[in-house]
Tab-separated table of C-alpha atoms and ligand atoms in Angstrom:
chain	number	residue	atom	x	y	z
U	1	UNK	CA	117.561	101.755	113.910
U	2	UNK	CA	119.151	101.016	110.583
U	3	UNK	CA	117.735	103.242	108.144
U	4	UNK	CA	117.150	101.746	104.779
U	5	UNK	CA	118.720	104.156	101.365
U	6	UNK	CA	116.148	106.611	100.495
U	7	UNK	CA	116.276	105.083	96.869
U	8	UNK	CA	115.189	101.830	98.473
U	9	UNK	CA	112.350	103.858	99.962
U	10	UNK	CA	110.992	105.294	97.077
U	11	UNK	CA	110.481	101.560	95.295
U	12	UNK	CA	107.047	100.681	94.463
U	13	UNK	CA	106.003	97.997	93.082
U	14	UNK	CA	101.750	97.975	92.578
U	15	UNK	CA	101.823	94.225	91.094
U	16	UNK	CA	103.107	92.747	94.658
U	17	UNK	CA	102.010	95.394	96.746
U	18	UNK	CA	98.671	94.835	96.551
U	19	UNK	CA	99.561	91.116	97.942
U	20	UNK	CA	100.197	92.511	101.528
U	21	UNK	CA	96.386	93.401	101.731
U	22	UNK	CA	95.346	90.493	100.452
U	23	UNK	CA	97.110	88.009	102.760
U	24	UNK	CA	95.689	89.670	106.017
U	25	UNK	CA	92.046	89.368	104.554
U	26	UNK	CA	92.804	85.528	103.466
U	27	UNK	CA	94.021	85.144	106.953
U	28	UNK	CA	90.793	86.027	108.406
U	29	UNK	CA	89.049	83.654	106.165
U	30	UNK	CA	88.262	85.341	102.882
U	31	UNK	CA	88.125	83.750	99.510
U	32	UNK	CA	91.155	85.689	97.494
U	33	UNK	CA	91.495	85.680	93.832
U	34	UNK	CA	94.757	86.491	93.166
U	35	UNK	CA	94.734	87.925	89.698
U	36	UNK	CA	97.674	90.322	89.892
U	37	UNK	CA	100.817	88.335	88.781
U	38	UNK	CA	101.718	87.016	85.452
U	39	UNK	CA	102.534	83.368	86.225
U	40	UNK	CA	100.696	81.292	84.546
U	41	UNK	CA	101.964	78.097	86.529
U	42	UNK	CA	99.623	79.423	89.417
U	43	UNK	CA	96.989	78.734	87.052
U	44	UNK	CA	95.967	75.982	84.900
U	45	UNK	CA	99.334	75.929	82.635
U	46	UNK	CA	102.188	73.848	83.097
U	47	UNK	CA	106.084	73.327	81.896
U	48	UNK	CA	105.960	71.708	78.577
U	49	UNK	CA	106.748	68.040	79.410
U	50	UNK	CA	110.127	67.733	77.321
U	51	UNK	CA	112.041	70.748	79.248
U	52	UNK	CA	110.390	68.992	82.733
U	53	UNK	CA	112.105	65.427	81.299
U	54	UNK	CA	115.483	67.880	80.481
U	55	UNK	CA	115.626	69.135	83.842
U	56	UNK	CA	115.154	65.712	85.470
U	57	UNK	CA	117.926	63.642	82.964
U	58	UNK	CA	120.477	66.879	83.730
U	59	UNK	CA	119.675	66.221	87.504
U	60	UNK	CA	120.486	62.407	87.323
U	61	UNK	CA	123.585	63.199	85.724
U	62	UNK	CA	124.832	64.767	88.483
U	63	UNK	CA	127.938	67.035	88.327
U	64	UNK	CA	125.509	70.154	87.246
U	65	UNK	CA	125.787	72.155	90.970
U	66	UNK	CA	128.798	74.120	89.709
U	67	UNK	CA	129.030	77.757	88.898
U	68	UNK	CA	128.709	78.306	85.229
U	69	UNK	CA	129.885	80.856	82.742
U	70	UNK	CA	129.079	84.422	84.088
U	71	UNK	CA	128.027	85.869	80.267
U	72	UNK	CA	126.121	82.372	80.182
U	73	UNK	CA	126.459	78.153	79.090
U	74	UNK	CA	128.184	78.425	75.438
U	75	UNK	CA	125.799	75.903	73.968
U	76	UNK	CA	122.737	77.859	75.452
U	77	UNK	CA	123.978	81.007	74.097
U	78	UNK	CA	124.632	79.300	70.906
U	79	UNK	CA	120.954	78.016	70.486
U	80	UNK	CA	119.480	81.415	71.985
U	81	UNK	CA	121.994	83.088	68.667
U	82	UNK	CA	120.184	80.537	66.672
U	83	UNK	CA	116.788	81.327	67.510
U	84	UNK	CA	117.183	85.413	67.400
U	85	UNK	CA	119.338	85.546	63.954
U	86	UNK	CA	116.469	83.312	62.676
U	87	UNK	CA	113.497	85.261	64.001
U	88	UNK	CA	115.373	89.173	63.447
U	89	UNK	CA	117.443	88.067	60.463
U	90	UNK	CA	120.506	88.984	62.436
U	91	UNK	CA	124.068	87.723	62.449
U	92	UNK	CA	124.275	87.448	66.303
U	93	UNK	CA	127.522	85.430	67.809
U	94	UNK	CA	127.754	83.984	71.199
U	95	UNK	CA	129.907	86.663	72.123
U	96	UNK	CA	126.743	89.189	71.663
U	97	UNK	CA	124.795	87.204	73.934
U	98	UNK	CA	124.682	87.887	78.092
U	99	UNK	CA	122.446	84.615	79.401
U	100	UNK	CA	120.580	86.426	83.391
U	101	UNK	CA	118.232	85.220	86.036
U	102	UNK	CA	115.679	86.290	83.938
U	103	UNK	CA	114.748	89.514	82.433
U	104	UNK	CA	114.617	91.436	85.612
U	105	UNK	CA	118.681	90.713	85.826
U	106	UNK	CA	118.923	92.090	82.726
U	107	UNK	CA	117.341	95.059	82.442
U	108	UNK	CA	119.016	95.768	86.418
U	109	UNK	CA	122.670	95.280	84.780
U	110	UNK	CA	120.826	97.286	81.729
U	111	UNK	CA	119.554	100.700	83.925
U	112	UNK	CA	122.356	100.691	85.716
U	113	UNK	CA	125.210	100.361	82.987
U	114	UNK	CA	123.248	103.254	81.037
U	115	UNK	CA	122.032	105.628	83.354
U	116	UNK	CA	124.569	108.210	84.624
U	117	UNK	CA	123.064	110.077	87.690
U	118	UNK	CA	124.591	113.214	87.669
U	119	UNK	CA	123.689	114.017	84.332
U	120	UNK	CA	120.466	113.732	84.577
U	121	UNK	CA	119.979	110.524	82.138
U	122	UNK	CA	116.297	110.311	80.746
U	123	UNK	CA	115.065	106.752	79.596
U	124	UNK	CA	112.177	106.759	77.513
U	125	UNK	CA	109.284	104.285	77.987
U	126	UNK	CA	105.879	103.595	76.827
U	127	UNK	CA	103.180	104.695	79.350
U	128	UNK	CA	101.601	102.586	81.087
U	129	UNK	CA	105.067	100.397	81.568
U	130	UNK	CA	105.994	97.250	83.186
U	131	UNK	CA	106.906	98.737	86.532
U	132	UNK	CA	110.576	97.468	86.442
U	133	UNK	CA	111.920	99.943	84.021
U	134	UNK	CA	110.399	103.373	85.832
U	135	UNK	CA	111.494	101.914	89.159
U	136	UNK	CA	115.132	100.994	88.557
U	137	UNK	CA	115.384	103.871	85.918
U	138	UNK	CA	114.587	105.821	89.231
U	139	UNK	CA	116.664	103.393	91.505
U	140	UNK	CA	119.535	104.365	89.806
U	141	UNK	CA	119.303	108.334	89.807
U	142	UNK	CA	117.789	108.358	86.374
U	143	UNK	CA	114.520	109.908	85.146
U	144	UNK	CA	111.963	107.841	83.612
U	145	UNK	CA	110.159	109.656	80.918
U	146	UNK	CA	107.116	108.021	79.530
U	147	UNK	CA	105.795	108.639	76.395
U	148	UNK	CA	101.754	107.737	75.640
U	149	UNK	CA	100.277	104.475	74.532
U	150	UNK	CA	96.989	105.491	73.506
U	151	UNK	CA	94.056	103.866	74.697
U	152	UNK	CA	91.634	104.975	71.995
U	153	UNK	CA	93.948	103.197	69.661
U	154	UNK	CA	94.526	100.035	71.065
U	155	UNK	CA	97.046	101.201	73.531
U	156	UNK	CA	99.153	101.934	69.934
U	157	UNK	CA	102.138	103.937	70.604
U	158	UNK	CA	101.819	107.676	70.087
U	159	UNK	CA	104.788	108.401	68.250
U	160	UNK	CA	104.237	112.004	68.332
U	161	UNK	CA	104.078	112.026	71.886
U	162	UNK	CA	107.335	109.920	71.923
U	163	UNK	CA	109.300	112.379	69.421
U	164	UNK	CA	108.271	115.339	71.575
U	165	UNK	CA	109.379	114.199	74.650
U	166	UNK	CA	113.158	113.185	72.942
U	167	UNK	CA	115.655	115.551	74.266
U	168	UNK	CA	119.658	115.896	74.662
U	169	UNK	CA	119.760	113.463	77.834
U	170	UNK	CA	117.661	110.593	76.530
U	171	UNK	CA	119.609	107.413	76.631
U	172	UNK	CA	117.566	105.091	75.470
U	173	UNK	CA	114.023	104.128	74.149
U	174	UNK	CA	111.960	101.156	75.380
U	175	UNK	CA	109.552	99.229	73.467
U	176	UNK	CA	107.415	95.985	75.094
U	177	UNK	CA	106.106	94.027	72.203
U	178	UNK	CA	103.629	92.088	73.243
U	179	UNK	CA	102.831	94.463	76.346
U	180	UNK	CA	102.401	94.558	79.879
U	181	UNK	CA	100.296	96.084	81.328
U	182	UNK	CA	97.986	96.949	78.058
U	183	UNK	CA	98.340	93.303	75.865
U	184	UNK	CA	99.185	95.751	72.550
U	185	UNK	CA	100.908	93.466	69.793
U	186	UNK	CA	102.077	97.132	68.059
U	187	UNK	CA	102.176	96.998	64.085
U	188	UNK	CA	104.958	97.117	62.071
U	189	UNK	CA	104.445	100.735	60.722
U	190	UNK	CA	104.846	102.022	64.556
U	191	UNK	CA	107.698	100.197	65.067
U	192	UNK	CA	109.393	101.434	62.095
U	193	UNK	CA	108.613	105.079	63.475
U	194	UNK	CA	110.092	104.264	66.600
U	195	UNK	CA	113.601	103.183	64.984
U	196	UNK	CA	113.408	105.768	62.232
U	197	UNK	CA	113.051	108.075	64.951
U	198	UNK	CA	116.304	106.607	67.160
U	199	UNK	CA	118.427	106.197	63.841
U	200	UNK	CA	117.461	110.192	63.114
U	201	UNK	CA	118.496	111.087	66.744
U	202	UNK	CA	121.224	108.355	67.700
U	203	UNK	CA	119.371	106.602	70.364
U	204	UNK	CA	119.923	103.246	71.544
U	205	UNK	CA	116.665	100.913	71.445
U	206	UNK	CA	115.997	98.554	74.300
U	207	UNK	CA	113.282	95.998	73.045
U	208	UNK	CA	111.695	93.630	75.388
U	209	UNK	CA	110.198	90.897	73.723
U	210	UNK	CA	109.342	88.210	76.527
U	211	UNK	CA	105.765	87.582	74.946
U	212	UNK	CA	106.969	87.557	71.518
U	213	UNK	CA	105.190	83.963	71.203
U	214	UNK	CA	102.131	84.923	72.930
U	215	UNK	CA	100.299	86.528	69.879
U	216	UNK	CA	96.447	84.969	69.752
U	217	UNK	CA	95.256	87.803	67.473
U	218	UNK	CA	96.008	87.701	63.535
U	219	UNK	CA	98.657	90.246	64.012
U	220	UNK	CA	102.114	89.290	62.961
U	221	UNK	CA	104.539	91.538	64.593
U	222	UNK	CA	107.648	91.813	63.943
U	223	UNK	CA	111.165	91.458	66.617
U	224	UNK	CA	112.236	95.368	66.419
U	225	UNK	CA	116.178	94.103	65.951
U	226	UNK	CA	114.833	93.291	62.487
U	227	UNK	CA	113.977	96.453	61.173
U	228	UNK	CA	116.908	97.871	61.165
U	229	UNK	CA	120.798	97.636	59.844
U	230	UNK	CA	121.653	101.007	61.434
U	231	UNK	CA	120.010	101.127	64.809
U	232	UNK	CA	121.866	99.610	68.099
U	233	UNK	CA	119.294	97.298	69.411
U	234	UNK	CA	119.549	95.587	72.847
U	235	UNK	CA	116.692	92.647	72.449
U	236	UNK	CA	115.543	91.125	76.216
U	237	UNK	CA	113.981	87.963	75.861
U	238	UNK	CA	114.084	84.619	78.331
U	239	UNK	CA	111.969	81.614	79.109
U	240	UNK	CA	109.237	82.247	81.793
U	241	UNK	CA	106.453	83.052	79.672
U	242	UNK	CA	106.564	81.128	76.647
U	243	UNK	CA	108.080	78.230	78.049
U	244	UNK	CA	105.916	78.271	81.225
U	245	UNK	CA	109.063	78.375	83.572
U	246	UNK	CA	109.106	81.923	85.619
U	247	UNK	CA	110.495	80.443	88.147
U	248	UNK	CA	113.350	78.897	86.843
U	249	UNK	CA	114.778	82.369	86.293
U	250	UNK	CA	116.177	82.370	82.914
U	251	UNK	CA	116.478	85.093	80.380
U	252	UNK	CA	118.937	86.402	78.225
U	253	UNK	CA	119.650	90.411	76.695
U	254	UNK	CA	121.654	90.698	73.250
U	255	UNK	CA	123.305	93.138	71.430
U	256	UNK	CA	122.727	94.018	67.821
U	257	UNK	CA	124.953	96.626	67.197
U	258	UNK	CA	125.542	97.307	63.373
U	259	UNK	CA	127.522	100.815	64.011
U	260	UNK	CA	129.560	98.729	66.725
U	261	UNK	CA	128.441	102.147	69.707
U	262	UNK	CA	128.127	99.364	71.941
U	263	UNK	CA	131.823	97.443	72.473
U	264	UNK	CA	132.690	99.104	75.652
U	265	UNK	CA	129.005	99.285	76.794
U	266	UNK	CA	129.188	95.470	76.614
U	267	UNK	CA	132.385	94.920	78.441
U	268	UNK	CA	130.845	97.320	81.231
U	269	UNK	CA	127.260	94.573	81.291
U	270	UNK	CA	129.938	91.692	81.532
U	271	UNK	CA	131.616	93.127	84.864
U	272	UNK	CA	128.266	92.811	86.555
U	273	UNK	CA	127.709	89.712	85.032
U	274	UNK	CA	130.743	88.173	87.082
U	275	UNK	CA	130.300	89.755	89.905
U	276	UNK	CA	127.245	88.139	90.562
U	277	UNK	CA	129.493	84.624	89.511
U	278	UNK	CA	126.546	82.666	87.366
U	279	UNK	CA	123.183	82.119	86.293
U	280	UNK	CA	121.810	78.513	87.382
U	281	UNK	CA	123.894	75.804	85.749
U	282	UNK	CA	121.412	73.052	85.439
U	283	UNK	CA	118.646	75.410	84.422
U	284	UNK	CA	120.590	76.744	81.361
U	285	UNK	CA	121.883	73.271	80.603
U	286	UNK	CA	117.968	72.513	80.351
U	287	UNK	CA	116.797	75.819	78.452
U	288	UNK	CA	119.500	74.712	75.865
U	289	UNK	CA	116.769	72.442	73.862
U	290	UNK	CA	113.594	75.495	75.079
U	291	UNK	CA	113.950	76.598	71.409
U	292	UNK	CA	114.617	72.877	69.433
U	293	UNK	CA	112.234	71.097	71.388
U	294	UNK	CA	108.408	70.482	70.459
U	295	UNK	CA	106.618	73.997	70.600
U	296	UNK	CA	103.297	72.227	70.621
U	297	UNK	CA	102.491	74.074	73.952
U	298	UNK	CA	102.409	77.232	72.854
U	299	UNK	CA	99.551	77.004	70.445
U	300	UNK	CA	97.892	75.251	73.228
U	301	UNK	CA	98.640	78.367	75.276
U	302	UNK	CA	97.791	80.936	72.505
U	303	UNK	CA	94.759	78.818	72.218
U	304	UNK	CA	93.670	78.912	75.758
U	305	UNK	CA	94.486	82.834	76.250
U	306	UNK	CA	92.365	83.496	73.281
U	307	UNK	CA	89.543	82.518	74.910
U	308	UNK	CA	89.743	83.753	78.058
U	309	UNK	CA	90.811	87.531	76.670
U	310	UNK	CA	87.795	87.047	74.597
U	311	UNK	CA	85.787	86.394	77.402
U	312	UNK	CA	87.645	89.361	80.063
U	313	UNK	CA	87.033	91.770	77.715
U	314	UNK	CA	83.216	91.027	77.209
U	315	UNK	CA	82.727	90.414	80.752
U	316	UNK	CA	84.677	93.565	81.583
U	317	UNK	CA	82.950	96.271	79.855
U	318	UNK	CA	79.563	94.672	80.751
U	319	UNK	CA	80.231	96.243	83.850
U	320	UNK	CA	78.636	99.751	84.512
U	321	UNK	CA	81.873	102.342	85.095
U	322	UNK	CA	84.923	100.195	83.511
U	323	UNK	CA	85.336	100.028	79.601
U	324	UNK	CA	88.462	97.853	78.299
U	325	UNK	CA	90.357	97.763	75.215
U	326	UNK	CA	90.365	93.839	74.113
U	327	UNK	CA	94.348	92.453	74.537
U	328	UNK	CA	96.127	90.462	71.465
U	329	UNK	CA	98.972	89.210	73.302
U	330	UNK	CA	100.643	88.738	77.110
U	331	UNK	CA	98.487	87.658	79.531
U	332	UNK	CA	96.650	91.027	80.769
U	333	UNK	CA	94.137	93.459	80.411
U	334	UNK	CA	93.984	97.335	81.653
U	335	UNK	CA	90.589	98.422	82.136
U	336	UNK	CA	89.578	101.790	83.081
U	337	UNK	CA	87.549	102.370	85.998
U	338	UNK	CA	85.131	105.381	86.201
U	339	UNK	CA	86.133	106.720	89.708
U	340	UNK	CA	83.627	109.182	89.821
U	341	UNK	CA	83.193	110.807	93.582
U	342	UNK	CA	83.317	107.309	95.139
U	343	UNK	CA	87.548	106.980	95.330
U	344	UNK	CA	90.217	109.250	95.419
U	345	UNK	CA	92.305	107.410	92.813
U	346	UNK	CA	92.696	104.220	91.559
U	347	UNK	CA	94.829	102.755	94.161
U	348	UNK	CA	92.338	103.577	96.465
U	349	UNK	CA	89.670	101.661	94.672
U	350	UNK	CA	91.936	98.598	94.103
U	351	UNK	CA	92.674	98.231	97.491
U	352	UNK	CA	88.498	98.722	98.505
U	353	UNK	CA	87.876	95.788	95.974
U	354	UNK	CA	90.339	93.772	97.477
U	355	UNK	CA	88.769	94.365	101.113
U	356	UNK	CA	85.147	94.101	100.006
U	357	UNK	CA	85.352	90.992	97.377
U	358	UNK	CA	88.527	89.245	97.584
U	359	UNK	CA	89.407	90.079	94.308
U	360	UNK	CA	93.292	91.596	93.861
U	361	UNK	CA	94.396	93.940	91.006
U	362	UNK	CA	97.245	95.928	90.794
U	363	UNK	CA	96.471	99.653	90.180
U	364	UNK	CA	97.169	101.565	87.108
U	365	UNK	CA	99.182	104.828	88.529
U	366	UNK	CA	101.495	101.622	89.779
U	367	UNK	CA	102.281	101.396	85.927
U	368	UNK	CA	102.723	104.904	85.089
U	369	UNK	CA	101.307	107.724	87.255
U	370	UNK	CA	100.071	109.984	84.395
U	371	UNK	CA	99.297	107.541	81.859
U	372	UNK	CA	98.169	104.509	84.066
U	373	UNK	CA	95.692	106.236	86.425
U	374	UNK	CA	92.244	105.743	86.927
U	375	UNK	CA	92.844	101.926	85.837
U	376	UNK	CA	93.472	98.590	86.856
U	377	UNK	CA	95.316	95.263	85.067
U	378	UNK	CA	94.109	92.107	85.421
U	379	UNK	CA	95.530	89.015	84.244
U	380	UNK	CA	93.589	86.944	81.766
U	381	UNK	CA	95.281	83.584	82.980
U	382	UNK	CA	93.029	82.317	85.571
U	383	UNK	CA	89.920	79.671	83.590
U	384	UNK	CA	86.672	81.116	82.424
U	385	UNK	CA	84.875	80.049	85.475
U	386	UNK	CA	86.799	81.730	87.687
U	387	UNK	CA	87.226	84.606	86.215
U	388	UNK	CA	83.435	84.161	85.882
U	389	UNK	CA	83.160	84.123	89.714
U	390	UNK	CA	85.855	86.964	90.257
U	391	UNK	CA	84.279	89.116	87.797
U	392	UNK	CA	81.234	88.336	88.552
U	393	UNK	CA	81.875	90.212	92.234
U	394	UNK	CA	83.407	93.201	90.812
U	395	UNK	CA	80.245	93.797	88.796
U	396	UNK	CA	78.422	93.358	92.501
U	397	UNK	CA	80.900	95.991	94.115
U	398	UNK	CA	80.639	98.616	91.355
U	399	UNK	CA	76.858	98.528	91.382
U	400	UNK	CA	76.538	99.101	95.563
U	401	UNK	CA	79.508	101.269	95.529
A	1	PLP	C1	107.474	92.943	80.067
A	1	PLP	C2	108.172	92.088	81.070
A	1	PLP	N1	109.503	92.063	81.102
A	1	PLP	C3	110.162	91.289	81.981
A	1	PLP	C4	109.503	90.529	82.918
A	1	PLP	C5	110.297	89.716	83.891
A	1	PLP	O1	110.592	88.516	83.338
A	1	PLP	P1	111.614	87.461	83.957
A	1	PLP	O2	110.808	86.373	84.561
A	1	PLP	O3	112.374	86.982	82.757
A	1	PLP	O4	112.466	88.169	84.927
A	1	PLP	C6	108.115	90.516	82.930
A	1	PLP	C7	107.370	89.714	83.923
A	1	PLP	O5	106.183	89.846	84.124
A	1	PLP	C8	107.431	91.312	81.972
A	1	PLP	O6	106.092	91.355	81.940
């Protein structure tokens, strides 16, 4: 028997966990709604049609199968400069730029350039979290610290909490603006806490902004890289959400690093950039014209989400024993479930809705164990009727439960 790492062991992953349930009730003939994963191309949202025409023209071409440029395509990482010195007011070159297989590359070559093991390295994250950043943080013998986002203020950050929990061995703080799991857009005012805070205590800021476009609220909010001229910012940012392409599997991290802390740090990202040779060629020759082309989609998307948060979050707190806060951005909503005697926790309950109604959340301890129990997130992608119809069971379950 070959006995897997114990760090592999310990991964858990709630948002495609709760899949292996699922499949063996489908198999025995079950209607499952699978409202657990944030890809909106399993739902009623499609590739804008001028990146789908890119893709094919690159194709006929031919001659695009060849490894690329490890840190990225020049001409992609000049237009993704263009875009993020535009939007932050930065003066981002290529050279500052590190083109991945989407985020998830990045933030791996991310965790595990930062973190040093044996001391102990804490990375700092808003509770509840996308699961990626307490899992690797773990993954690579750091300790993920979470600091609150604060339900009874619209899953806000609670900078006090975050400031408290600061200490000698933090190594960086993470923001997700627009979030997952919560769909906070935070204001300006906290973010300009959160980087007073790391210029008064030299810490690094890792922002992920991969639903930066996906604001249907009237809040503006603002990329964090452009609130300051003293902070060292890493920005994350790629294509599968806005440009309704997760899996072509292209994102892209950059550094804005006014003090210039982050030289060697960079070199460090770029040797685990070539070791895994390239991103996809042909899909960053056809993300190259994702920020120049027509952006008509996305108010169609912002549009449609609108509408169906607006219609989760009434739907969802008409529901005796789960009370949401309503989401302004991202494509999810984190309810919390009153538990009472019924379940022990709220993976427990996730996993009886999925066997009783078909319906498949991820849990909330899956997000963060203190500040994600006793909830559930449920993506607010799927059309009105079916959410209708999904919903529409939970509210059965919860009232013979
Ligand atoms: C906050 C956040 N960051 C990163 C990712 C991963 O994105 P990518 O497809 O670019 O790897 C996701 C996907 O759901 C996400 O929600």
């Amino acid at each position: 028997m070959l006995i897997p790492s114990q760090r592999s062991r310990d991964i858990e992953y709630a948002i495609r966990d709760v899949v292996i349930p699922a499949k063996e009730i489908e198999k025995k003939g079950k209607k499952v709604y699978y409202f657990n994963i944030g890809d909106p191309n399993k739902f009623d949202f499609d590739t804008p049609d001028f990146l789908k025409k890119e893709m094919i023209k690159i194709m006929k071409e031919g001659k695009s199968g060849y490894y690329g440029d490890s840190q990225g395509d020049e001409e992609l990482r000049e237009a993704i400069a263009k875009r993020e010195n535009k939007k932050n007011k930065l003066d981002l070159r290529i050279d500052d730029i590190v083109v991945t297989q989407g985020i998830s590359e990045g933030i791996n070559f991310l965790l595990g350039t930062l973190i040093e093991p044996e001391k102990g390295d804490e990375i700092l994250i808003g509770g509840p979290s996308y699961p990626i950043y307490i899992q690797l943080s773990r993954f690579f013998g750091g300790v993920p610290v979470t600091y609150r986002l604060d339900e009874e203020n619209k899953w806000g950050s609670d900078i006090e909490d975050l400031e408290s929990k600061i200490t000698e061995r933090t190594k960086a703080i993470v923001v997700i603006n627009p979030n997952n799991p919560t769909g906070a857009v935070f204001s300006e005012n906290s973010l300009k806490r959160i980087v007073r805070i790391a210029e008064e205590r030299e810490i690094v800021l890792i922002t992920d902004e991969i639903y930066d476009q996906l604001i249907f609220s009237s809040k503006d909010s603002p990329g964090l890289a452009s609130l300051t001229k003293n902070v060292s910012v890493i920005g994350l940012n790629g294509f599968s959400k806005s440009y309704l392409v997760p899996g072509w599997r292209m994102g892209y991290m950059y550094f804005h690093d006014p003090r210039g802390i982050l030289v060697d740090f960079k070199q460090s990202i770029l040797k685990e950039a070539r070791l895994r040779l390239s991103p996809s060629t042909p899909i960053m020759k056809a993300c190259k014209v994702a920020y120049s082309g027509p952006q008509n989609h996305i108010k169609e998307t912002n549009k449609k989400l609108k509408r169906r948060a607006d219609f989760a979050y009434k739907r969802l707190n008409e529901i005796d024993g789960i009370t949401t806060q309503k989401p302004e951005g991202a494509f999810y909503i984190f309810p919390k479930v009153d538990l009472g005697d019924r379940w022990k926790n709220d993976k427990e309950f996730c996993l009886d809705l999925i066997k009783n109604t078909g319906v498949v959340f991820p849990y909330g301890s899956g997000f963060d164990e203190k500040y994600g129990k006793d909830h559930f997130r449920s993506v607010i992608l799927p059309p009105i009727e079916m959410m209708e119809e999904a919903f529409g069971k939970v509210d059965d379950f919860m009232e013979k439960s």
